[in-house]
PDB file of C-alpha atoms in Angstrom:
ATOM      1  CA  MET Y 521      -0.100   0.025  -0.008  1.00  0.00           C
ATOM      2  CA  ASP Y 522       2.849   2.434   0.725  1.00  0.00           C
ATOM      3  CA  ASP Y 523       4.295   1.659  -2.650  1.00  0.00           C
ATOM      4  CA  LEU Y 524       1.070   2.575  -4.349  1.00  0.00           C
ATOM      5  CA  VAL Y 525       0.889   5.981  -2.429  1.00  0.00           C
ATOM      6  CA  ALA Y 526       4.472   6.679  -3.399  1.00  0.00           C
ATOM      7  CA  ILE Y 527       3.792   5.859  -6.963  1.00  0.00           C
ATOM      8  CA  LEU Y 528       0.604   7.990  -7.089  1.00  0.00           C
ATOM      9  CA  LEU Y 529       2.455  10.955  -5.399  1.00  0.00           C
ATOM     10  CA  ALA Y 530       5.443  10.706  -7.848  1.00  0.00           C
ATOM     11  CA  ALA Y 531       3.060  10.575 -10.868  1.00  0.00           C
ATOM     12  CA  GLY Y 532       0.969  13.496  -9.528  1.00  0.00           C
ATOM     13  CA  GLY Y 533       4.199  15.489  -8.943  1.00  0.00           C
ATOM     14  CA  GLY Y 534       5.541  14.726 -12.338  1.00  0.00           C
ATOM     15  CA  THR Y 535       2.217  15.717 -14.074  1.00  0.00           C
ATOM     16  CA  TRP Y 536       2.237  18.940 -12.119  1.00  0.00           C
ATOM     17  CA  LEU Y 537       5.898  19.758 -13.256  1.00  0.00           C
ATOM     18  CA  VAL Y 538       5.138  18.950 -16.899  1.00  0.00           C
ATOM     19  CA  LEU Y 539       1.979  21.104 -17.021  1.00  0.00           C
ATOM     20  CA  GLY Y 540       3.649  23.894 -15.147  1.00  0.00           C
ATOM     21  CA  ALA Y 541       6.472  23.940 -17.673  1.00  0.00           C
ATOM     22  CA  LEU Y 542       4.084  23.799 -20.624  1.00  0.00           C
ATOM     23  CA  GLY Y 543       1.863  26.470 -19.307  1.00  0.00           C
ATOM     24  CA  SER Y 544       4.840  29.020 -19.014  1.00  0.00           C
ATOM     25  CA  ASN Y 545       5.826  28.225 -22.663  1.00  0.00           C
ATOM     26  CA  VAL Y 546       2.384  28.789 -24.267  1.00  0.00           C
ATOM     27  CA  LEU Y 547       2.031  31.849 -26.520  1.00  0.00           C
ATOM     28  CA  TYR Y 548      -1.648  32.727 -26.925  1.00  0.00           C
ATOM     29  CA  PHE Y 549      -2.884  34.290 -30.172  1.00  0.00           C
ATOM     30  CA  TYR Y 550      -5.035  37.378 -30.209  1.00  0.00           C
ATOM     31  CA  SER Y 551      -6.583  39.597 -32.923  1.00  0.00           C
ATOM     32  CA  PRO Y 552      -6.457  43.440 -32.230  1.00  0.00           C
ATOM     33  CA  SER Y 553     -10.289  43.114 -31.280  1.00  0.00           C
ATOM     34  CA  GLU Y 554      -9.436  40.293 -28.827  1.00  0.00           C
ATOM     35  CA  VAL Y 555      -6.586  42.418 -27.331  1.00  0.00           C
ATOM     36  CA  ALA Y 556      -9.085  45.244 -26.705  1.00  0.00           C
ATOM     37  CA  ALA Y 557     -11.947  43.085 -25.420  1.00  0.00           C
ATOM     38  CA  GLN Y 558      -9.823  40.834 -23.182  1.00  0.00           C
ATOM     39  CA  HIS Y 559      -7.752  43.673 -21.840  1.00  0.00           C
ATOM     40  CA  VAL Y 560      -4.476  41.803 -22.144  1.00  0.00           C
ATOM     41  CA  ARG Y 561      -2.088  42.764 -19.391  1.00  0.00           C
ATOM     42  CA  PRO Y 562       1.126  44.622 -20.218  1.00  0.00           C
ATOM     43  CA  GLY Y 563       4.263  42.393 -20.000  1.00  0.00           C
ATOM     44  CA  VAL Y 564       2.443  39.209 -20.923  1.00  0.00           C
ATOM     45  CA  ASP Y 565       3.892  37.452 -24.078  1.00  0.00           C
ATOM     46  CA  PHE Y 566       1.490  36.525 -26.712  1.00  0.00           C
ATOM     47  CA  ARG Y 567       0.954  36.546 -30.639  1.00  0.00           C
ATOM     48  CA  ILE Y 568      -0.971  39.146 -32.376  1.00  0.00           C
ATOM     49  CA  GLY Y 569      -2.112  38.878 -36.116  1.00  0.00           C
ATOM     50  CA  GLY Y 570      -4.011  40.776 -38.717  1.00  0.00           C
ATOM     51  CA  ARG Y 571      -3.147  42.925 -41.544  1.00  0.00           C
ATOM     52  CA  VAL Y 572      -0.626  45.760 -41.633  1.00  0.00           C
ATOM     53  CA  GLU Y 573      -2.813  48.970 -41.933  1.00  0.00           C
ATOM     54  CA  THR Y 574      -2.266  50.954 -45.039  1.00  0.00           C
ATOM     55  CA  GLY Y 575      -0.278  54.231 -44.321  1.00  0.00           C
ATOM     56  CA  SER Y 576       0.767  53.113 -40.851  1.00  0.00           C
ATOM     57  CA  VAL Y 577       4.400  51.994 -41.473  1.00  0.00           C
ATOM     58  CA  THR Y 578       6.957  54.489 -40.261  1.00  0.00           C
ATOM     59  CA  HIS Y 579      10.694  53.959 -39.815  1.00  0.00           C
ATOM     60  CA  GLY Y 580      12.713  55.423 -37.038  1.00  0.00           C
ATOM     61  CA  LYS Y 581      16.495  55.342 -36.188  1.00  0.00           C
ATOM     62  CA  GLY Y 582      18.324  52.246 -37.270  1.00  0.00           C
ATOM     63  CA  ALA Y 583      16.007  49.246 -37.508  1.00  0.00           C
ATOM     64  CA  GLU Y 584      13.068  50.866 -35.517  1.00  0.00           C
ATOM     65  CA  VAL Y 585       9.835  50.353 -37.263  1.00  0.00           C
ATOM     66  CA  ARG Y 586       6.335  51.303 -36.218  1.00  0.00           C
ATOM     67  CA  PHE Y 587       3.100  50.263 -37.711  1.00  0.00           C
ATOM     68  CA  THR Y 588      -0.486  49.274 -36.902  1.00  0.00           C
ATOM     69  CA  VAL Y 589      -1.998  45.797 -37.281  1.00  0.00           C
ATOM     70  CA  THR Y 590      -5.685  45.626 -37.705  1.00  0.00           C
ATOM     71  CA  ASP Y 591      -8.508  43.015 -38.010  1.00  0.00           C
ATOM     72  CA  GLY Y 592     -10.955  45.662 -39.623  1.00  0.00           C
ATOM     73  CA  LYS Y 593     -12.679  46.308 -36.316  1.00  0.00           C
ATOM     74  CA  ALA Y 594      -9.884  47.296 -34.002  1.00  0.00           C
ATOM     75  CA  ALA Y 595      -6.158  48.264 -34.434  1.00  0.00           C
ATOM     76  CA  THR Y 596      -3.140  47.784 -32.254  1.00  0.00           C
ATOM     77  CA  PRO Y 597       0.016  49.862 -32.702  1.00  0.00           C
ATOM     78  CA  VAL Y 598       3.273  47.836 -33.000  1.00  0.00           C
ATOM     79  CA  ASP Y 599       6.906  48.838 -32.279  1.00  0.00           C
ATOM     80  CA  PHE Y 600       9.592  46.594 -33.725  1.00  0.00           C
ATOM     81  CA  ASN Y 601      13.332  47.011 -33.720  1.00  0.00           C
ATOM     82  CA  GLY Y 602      14.969  44.504 -36.116  1.00  0.00           C
ATOM     83  CA  VAL Y 603      14.915  43.271 -39.690  1.00  0.00           C
ATOM     84  CA  LEU Y 604      11.512  42.861 -41.141  1.00  0.00           C
ATOM     85  CA  PRO Y 605      10.771  39.801 -43.411  1.00  0.00           C
ATOM     86  CA  ASP Y 606      11.261  40.541 -47.171  1.00  0.00           C
ATOM     87  CA  LEU Y 607       7.531  40.006 -47.774  1.00  0.00           C
ATOM     88  CA  PHE Y 608       6.399  42.589 -45.144  1.00  0.00           C
ATOM     89  CA  ARG Y 609       4.324  45.362 -46.522  1.00  0.00           C
ATOM     90  CA  GLU Y 610       1.204  47.421 -45.914  1.00  0.00           C
ATOM     91  CA  GLY Y 611      -2.094  45.490 -46.403  1.00  0.00           C
ATOM     92  CA  GLN Y 612      -0.473  42.145 -45.696  1.00  0.00           C
ATOM     93  CA  GLY Y 613      -1.225  39.525 -43.062  1.00  0.00           C
ATOM     94  CA  ILE Y 614       1.341  39.148 -40.351  1.00  0.00           C
ATOM     95  CA  VAL Y 615       1.719  37.648 -36.966  1.00  0.00           C
ATOM     96  CA  ALA Y 616       4.012  39.291 -34.448  1.00  0.00           C
ATOM     97  CA  ILE Y 617       5.375  37.878 -31.104  1.00  0.00           C
ATOM     98  CA  GLY Y 618       5.872  40.148 -28.091  1.00  0.00           C
ATOM     99  CA  LYS Y 619       3.863  41.933 -25.381  1.00  0.00           C
ATOM    100  CA  LEU Y 620       1.937  45.090 -24.613  1.00  0.00           C
ATOM    101  CA  ASP Y 621       3.631  47.968 -22.890  1.00  0.00           C
ATOM    102  CA  PRO Y 622       1.830  50.017 -20.325  1.00  0.00           C
ATOM    103  CA  ARG Y 623       0.633  52.493 -23.110  1.00  0.00           C
ATOM    104  CA  GLY Y 624      -1.068  49.738 -25.146  1.00  0.00           C
ATOM    105  CA  THR Y 625       1.545  49.497 -27.871  1.00  0.00           C
ATOM    106  CA  PHE Y 626       2.558  46.012 -28.813  1.00  0.00           C
ATOM    107  CA  GLU Y 627       6.392  45.610 -28.468  1.00  0.00           C
ATOM    108  CA  ALA Y 628       7.229  42.890 -30.990  1.00  0.00           C
ATOM    109  CA  SER Y 629      10.293  40.829 -30.622  1.00  0.00           C
ATOM    110  CA  GLU Y 630       9.645  38.968 -33.978  1.00  0.00           C
ATOM    111  CA  VAL Y 631       7.555  39.713 -37.029  1.00  0.00           C
ATOM    112  CA  LEU Y 632       6.330  36.949 -39.353  1.00  0.00           C
ATOM    113  CA  ALA Y 633       4.878  37.613 -42.821  1.00  0.00           C
ATOM    114  CA  LYS Y 634       2.873  35.320 -45.087  1.00  0.00           C
ATOM    115  CA  HIS Y 635       4.714  33.205 -47.545  1.00  0.00           C
ATOM    116  CA  ASP Y 636       2.849  34.027 -50.880  1.00  0.00           C
ATOM    117  CA  ALA Y 637      -0.051  35.857 -52.153  1.00  0.00           C
ATOM    118  CA  LYS Y 638      -2.537  33.003 -51.184  1.00  0.00           C
ATOM    119  CA  TYR Y 639      -1.128  32.029 -47.742  1.00  0.00           C
ATOM    120  CA  MET Y 640      -2.204  33.731 -44.471  1.00  0.00           C
ATOM    121  CA  PRO Y 641      -1.477  32.328 -41.145  1.00  0.00           C
ATOM    122  CA  PRO Y 642      -4.510  30.264 -39.936  1.00  0.00           C
ATOM    123  CA  GLU Y 643      -4.902  32.261 -36.722  1.00  0.00           C
ATOM    124  CA  VAL Y 644      -5.137  35.495 -38.648  1.00  0.00           C
ATOM    125  CA  VAL Y 645      -7.822  33.911 -41.117  1.00  0.00           C
ATOM    126  CA  ASP Y 646      -9.826  32.800 -38.095  1.00  0.00           C
ATOM    127  CA  ALA Y 647      -9.671  36.147 -36.447  1.00  0.00           C
ATOM    128  CA  LEU Y 648     -10.596  37.948 -39.552  1.00  0.00           C
ATOM    129  CA  LYS Y 649     -13.603  35.542 -40.089  1.00  0.00           C
ATOM    130  CA  LYS Y 650     -14.656  36.101 -36.476  1.00  0.00           C
ATOM    131  CA  SER Y 651     -14.670  39.784 -37.136  1.00  0.00           C
ATOM    132  CA  GLY Y 652     -16.672  39.529 -40.260  1.00  0.00           C
ATOM    133  CA  ARG Y 653     -13.800  41.124 -42.317  1.00  0.00           C
ATOM    134  CA  TRP Y 654     -12.503  38.177 -44.180  1.00  0.00           C
ATOM    135  CA  GLN Y 655     -12.586  38.678 -47.974  1.00  0.00           C
ATOM    136  CA  GLU Y 656     -10.335  36.633 -50.059  1.00  0.00           C
ATOM    137  CA  GLY Y 657      -7.734  38.911 -51.640  1.00  0.00           C
ATOM    138  CA  ALA Y 658      -9.266  42.185 -50.487  1.00  0.00           C
ATOM    139  CA  ALA Y 659      -7.635  44.817 -48.351  1.00  0.00           C
ATOM    140  CA  LEU Y 660      -9.139  45.740 -44.974  1.00  0.00           C
ATOM    141  CA  PRO Y 661     -10.450  49.119 -44.277  1.00  0.00           C
ATOM    142  CA  ALA Y 662      -8.575  51.244 -41.605  1.00  0.00           C
ATOM    143  CA  ALA Y 663      -9.648  50.791 -38.146  1.00  0.00           C
ATOM    144  CA  ARG Y 664      -9.338  52.939 -35.219  1.00  0.00           C
ATOM    145  CA  PRO Y 665      -7.340  51.840 -32.108  1.00  0.00           C
ATOM    146  CA  ALA Y 666      -9.214  50.243 -29.341  1.00  0.00           C
ATOM    147  CA  PRO Y 667     -10.104  52.448 -26.295  1.00  0.00           C
ATOM    148  CA  GLY Y 668      -7.170  52.932 -24.030  1.00  0.00           C
ATOM    149  CA  MET Y 669      -4.696  51.922 -26.934  1.00  0.00           C
ATOM    150  CA  ALA Y 670      -2.202  54.470 -28.142  1.00  0.00           C
ATOM    151  CA  LEU Y 671      -1.330  54.921 -31.900  1.00  0.00           C
ATOM    152  CA  ALA Y 672       2.401  54.573 -32.704  1.00  0.00           C
ATOM    153  CA  LYS Y 673       3.975  57.744 -33.765  1.00  0.00           C
TER     154      LYS Y 673
END
């Protein structure tokens, strides 16, 4: 009986460790509308996806780039310091990895662009379909930032 209790405790402890390790490595995906609606806390890593809003891309010093990602209903400003993918452009679907700062700007550590004219990350397609803005091959209209979110300048 003592052996069974020891085995159960060891199995439970192992399961707890594995689930804890997995939970800290999960990156959730949110659209700009979900970021606004779910009030994602600053400093929490996640992925955001949508289209790069037309007219929103500005280049700063060095490799600094600011742009807005939109799902057609809401928009989130993004700051990125690094080399953008060759396929990055306005009106294109992207996924960025990073976190919100206290002002509501998404600080991207990585930006991923679609592979060709017909591909868009599944998460972005799902988010655009949920927002009612999915149209094959059509550009999205500009959206205003969600309440409490700042535009990148």
